[in-house]
Amino acid sequence: MKLRKASLSVLGLAAALVAAACGGTTGNNPANQSGTLTVWLMNGSAPQSVVDGVNSDFKAKYPNVTVNVEIQQWGEIGTKLDTAFAGGSPPDVIELGNTLVAKYAAAGALEDISGKKSSFDNSGT
């Protein structure tokens, strides 16, 4: 259950980013949002049943948004993310370890979402 609560925080984050990440959105009504979100999660961070449950909850609120979850490996994530940023195609949402956050924040590669904090569900923190 604790993993589900933590993963629901990811759902809240993804929901907050939908308007910015999805092209072709109309209005603030979640049912009108459309597009595709690419989410990179790390191998072993959550059981598939939790990921599926979060996706199901998200899809219920945002029926016209497609979420592509791609499982990544810790040992390769830095190189893969560098390549994605260099190619202009980074994921919309990524799970990063604390050893990588500083690097990408200093490079200006991460979006400052502190202004959206009040809209997050903090039940998993």
PDB file of C-alpha atoms in Angstrom:
ATOM      1  CA  MET A   1       0.000   0.000   0.000  1.00  0.00           C
ATOM      2  CA  LYS A   2       2.882   2.377   0.768  1.00  0.00           C
ATOM      3  CA  LEU A   3       4.247   1.905  -2.764  1.00  0.00           C
ATOM      4  CA  ARG A   4       0.828   2.734  -4.188  1.00  0.00           C
ATOM      5  CA  LYS A   5       0.687   5.975  -2.177  1.00  0.00           C
ATOM      6  CA  ALA A   6       4.179   6.922  -3.305  1.00  0.00           C
ATOM      7  CA  SER A   7       3.293   6.124  -6.882  1.00  0.00           C
ATOM      8  CA  LEU A   8       0.155   8.227  -6.624  1.00  0.00           C
ATOM      9  CA  SER A   9       2.455  11.192  -6.055  1.00  0.00           C
ATOM     10  CA  VAL A  10       3.816  10.472  -9.530  1.00  0.00           C
ATOM     11  CA  LEU A  11       0.227  10.580 -10.794  1.00  0.00           C
ATOM     12  CA  GLY A  12      -0.241  14.008  -9.234  1.00  0.00           C
ATOM     13  CA  LEU A  13       2.985  15.224 -10.773  1.00  0.00           C
ATOM     14  CA  ALA A  14       2.041  13.869 -14.180  1.00  0.00           C
ATOM     15  CA  ALA A  15      -1.382  15.488 -13.948  1.00  0.00           C
ATOM     16  CA  ALA A  16       0.235  18.834 -13.154  1.00  0.00           C
ATOM     17  CA  LEU A  17       2.467  18.491 -16.206  1.00  0.00           C
ATOM     18  CA  VAL A  18      -0.209  17.411 -18.682  1.00  0.00           C
ATOM     19  CA  ALA A  19      -1.078  20.921 -19.820  1.00  0.00           C
ATOM     20  CA  ALA A  20       2.562  21.772 -20.432  1.00  0.00           C
ATOM     21  CA  ALA A  21       3.598  18.463 -21.965  1.00  0.00           C
ATOM     22  CA  CYS A  22       0.678  17.653 -24.236  1.00  0.00           C
ATOM     23  CA  GLY A  23       0.245  19.428 -27.510  1.00  0.00           C
ATOM     24  CA  GLY A  24      -3.236  20.222 -28.727  1.00  0.00           C
ATOM     25  CA  THR A  25      -4.816  20.694 -25.317  1.00  0.00           C
ATOM     26  CA  THR A  26      -8.009  22.685 -24.960  1.00  0.00           C
ATOM     27  CA  GLY A  27      -9.188  24.364 -21.800  1.00  0.00           C
ATOM     28  CA  ASN A  28      -8.617  23.290 -18.216  1.00  0.00           C
ATOM     29  CA  ASN A  29     -11.102  20.413 -18.210  1.00  0.00           C
ATOM     30  CA  PRO A  30      -9.063  17.182 -17.810  1.00  0.00           C
ATOM     31  CA  ALA A  31     -11.400  15.394 -20.225  1.00  0.00           C
ATOM     32  CA  ASN A  32     -10.382  17.899 -22.928  1.00  0.00           C
ATOM     33  CA  GLN A  33      -6.639  17.387 -22.480  1.00  0.00           C
ATOM     34  CA  SER A  34      -5.017  15.341 -25.222  1.00  0.00           C
ATOM     35  CA  GLY A  35      -1.579  14.181 -26.231  1.00  0.00           C
ATOM     36  CA  THR A  36       1.063  11.732 -25.121  1.00  0.00           C
ATOM     37  CA  LEU A  37       3.233  11.653 -22.000  1.00  0.00           C
ATOM     38  CA  THR A  38       6.450   9.677 -21.924  1.00  0.00           C
ATOM     39  CA  VAL A  39       7.331   8.514 -18.415  1.00  0.00           C
ATOM     40  CA  TRP A  40      10.636   6.889 -17.519  1.00  0.00           C
ATOM     41  CA  LEU A  41      10.556   4.813 -14.346  1.00  0.00           C
ATOM     42  CA  MET A  42      13.493   2.925 -12.931  1.00  0.00           C
ATOM     43  CA  ASN A  43      13.614  -0.854 -12.911  1.00  0.00           C
ATOM     44  CA  GLY A  44      12.352  -2.195  -9.603  1.00  0.00           C
ATOM     45  CA  SER A  45      10.897   1.088  -8.345  1.00  0.00           C
ATOM     46  CA  ALA A  46       7.285  -0.108  -8.323  1.00  0.00           C
ATOM     47  CA  PRO A  47       5.517  -3.387  -9.036  1.00  0.00           C
ATOM     48  CA  GLN A  48       3.791  -3.506 -12.419  1.00  0.00           C
ATOM     49  CA  SER A  49       0.423  -3.735 -10.651  1.00  0.00           C
ATOM     50  CA  VAL A  50       1.075  -0.341  -9.022  1.00  0.00           C
ATOM     51  CA  VAL A  51       2.145   1.233 -12.323  1.00  0.00           C
ATOM     52  CA  ASP A  52      -0.965  -0.202 -13.992  1.00  0.00           C
ATOM     53  CA  GLY A  53      -3.186   1.100 -11.174  1.00  0.00           C
ATOM     54  CA  VAL A  54      -1.732   4.608 -11.393  1.00  0.00           C
ATOM     55  CA  ASN A  55      -2.136   4.569 -15.172  1.00  0.00           C
ATOM     56  CA  SER A  56      -5.740   3.448 -14.795  1.00  0.00           C
ATOM     57  CA  ASP A  57      -6.479   6.264 -12.325  1.00  0.00           C
ATOM     58  CA  PHE A  58      -4.783   8.772 -14.625  1.00  0.00           C
ATOM     59  CA  LYS A  59      -6.670   7.508 -17.685  1.00  0.00           C
ATOM     60  CA  ALA A  60      -9.978   7.881 -15.827  1.00  0.00           C
ATOM     61  CA  LYS A  61      -9.239  11.580 -15.280  1.00  0.00           C
ATOM     62  CA  TYR A  62      -7.479  12.228 -18.605  1.00  0.00           C
ATOM     63  CA  PRO A  63      -9.136   9.848 -21.094  1.00  0.00           C
ATOM     64  CA  ASN A  64      -7.545  11.446 -24.166  1.00  0.00           C
ATOM     65  CA  VAL A  65      -3.962  11.376 -22.902  1.00  0.00           C
ATOM     66  CA  THR A  66      -1.772   8.412 -23.756  1.00  0.00           C
ATOM     67  CA  VAL A  67       0.895   7.520 -21.188  1.00  0.00           C
ATOM     68  CA  ASN A  68       3.897   5.574 -22.412  1.00  0.00           C
ATOM     69  CA  VAL A  69       5.771   4.143 -19.429  1.00  0.00           C
ATOM     70  CA  GLU A  70       9.290   3.000 -20.249  1.00  0.00           C
ATOM     71  CA  ILE A  71      11.297   1.076 -17.656  1.00  0.00           C
ATOM     72  CA  GLN A  72      14.936   2.181 -17.451  1.00  0.00           C
ATOM     73  CA  GLN A  73      18.045   0.654 -15.883  1.00  0.00           C
ATOM     74  CA  TRP A  74      19.938   2.569 -13.180  1.00  0.00           C
ATOM     75  CA  GLY A  75      23.357   1.829 -14.671  1.00  0.00           C
ATOM     76  CA  GLU A  76      22.456   3.338 -18.044  1.00  0.00           C
ATOM     77  CA  ILE A  77      20.120   6.186 -17.123  1.00  0.00           C
ATOM     78  CA  GLY A  78      22.680   9.013 -17.131  1.00  0.00           C
ATOM     79  CA  THR A  79      23.942   8.202 -20.618  1.00  0.00           C
ATOM     80  CA  LYS A  80      20.457   7.563 -21.953  1.00  0.00           C
ATOM     81  CA  LEU A  81      19.116  10.817 -20.520  1.00  0.00           C
ATOM     82  CA  ASP A  82      22.099  12.802 -21.867  1.00  0.00           C
ATOM     83  CA  THR A  83      21.377  11.357 -25.308  1.00  0.00           C
ATOM     84  CA  ALA A  84      17.659  12.138 -25.032  1.00  0.00           C
ATOM     85  CA  PHE A  85      18.321  15.767 -24.040  1.00  0.00           C
ATOM     86  CA  ALA A  86      20.938  16.192 -26.779  1.00  0.00           C
ATOM     87  CA  GLY A  87      18.474  14.840 -29.331  1.00  0.00           C
ATOM     88  CA  GLY A  88      15.657  17.065 -28.102  1.00  0.00           C
ATOM     89  CA  SER A  89      13.471  14.168 -27.024  1.00  0.00           C
ATOM     90  CA  PRO A  90      13.700  13.762 -23.240  1.00  0.00           C
ATOM     91  CA  PRO A  91      10.839  12.118 -21.355  1.00  0.00           C
ATOM     92  CA  ASP A  92       8.068  14.315 -19.980  1.00  0.00           C
ATOM     93  CA  VAL A  93       8.349  12.730 -16.527  1.00  0.00           C
ATOM     94  CA  ILE A  94      11.335  10.855 -15.140  1.00  0.00           C
ATOM     95  CA  GLU A  95      12.240   9.159 -11.900  1.00  0.00           C
ATOM     96  CA  LEU A  96      15.763  10.264 -10.984  1.00  0.00           C
ATOM     97  CA  GLY A  97      17.989   9.319  -8.107  1.00  0.00           C
ATOM     98  CA  ASN A  98      19.477  12.018  -5.907  1.00  0.00           C
ATOM     99  CA  THR A  99      22.906  11.564  -7.492  1.00  0.00           C
ATOM    100  CA  LEU A 100      21.590  12.741 -10.875  1.00  0.00           C
ATOM    101  CA  VAL A 101      19.178  15.515  -9.910  1.00  0.00           C
ATOM    102  CA  ALA A 102      21.897  18.102  -9.194  1.00  0.00           C
ATOM    103  CA  LYS A 103      23.565  17.557 -12.579  1.00  0.00           C
ATOM    104  CA  TYR A 104      20.393  18.070 -14.593  1.00  0.00           C
ATOM    105  CA  ALA A 105      19.103  20.899 -12.392  1.00  0.00           C
ATOM    106  CA  ALA A 106      22.408  22.791 -12.749  1.00  0.00           C
ATOM    107  CA  ALA A 107      22.216  22.340 -16.526  1.00  0.00           C
ATOM    108  CA  GLY A 108      18.702  23.798 -16.561  1.00  0.00           C
ATOM    109  CA  ALA A 109      17.291  20.555 -17.923  1.00  0.00           C
ATOM    110  CA  LEU A 110      14.614  20.121 -15.257  1.00  0.00           C
ATOM    111  CA  GLU A 111      11.448  22.187 -15.082  1.00  0.00           C
ATOM    112  CA  ASP A 112      10.916  24.123 -11.866  1.00  0.00           C
ATOM    113  CA  ILE A 113       7.536  22.899 -10.638  1.00  0.00           C
ATOM    114  CA  SER A 114       7.712  24.457  -7.180  1.00  0.00           C
ATOM    115  CA  GLY A 115       4.899  26.850  -8.138  1.00  0.00           C
ATOM    116  CA  LYS A 116       2.652  23.851  -8.739  1.00  0.00           C
ATOM    117  CA  LYS A 117       3.395  22.245  -5.370  1.00  0.00           C
ATOM    118  CA  SER A 118       0.053  23.193  -3.828  1.00  0.00           C
ATOM    119  CA  SER A 119      -1.748  21.038  -6.407  1.00  0.00           C
ATOM    120  CA  PHE A 120       0.212  17.863  -5.540  1.00  0.00           C
ATOM    121  CA  ASP A 121      -1.213  15.054  -3.455  1.00  0.00           C
ATOM    122  CA  ASN A 122       1.342  14.694  -0.663  1.00  0.00           C
ATOM    123  CA  SER A 123      -0.189  11.559   0.812  1.00  0.00           C
ATOM    124  CA  GLY A 124       2.781   9.500  -0.360  1.00  0.00           C
ATOM    125  CA  THR A 125       5.434  11.681   1.232  1.00  0.00           C
TER     126      THR A 125
END
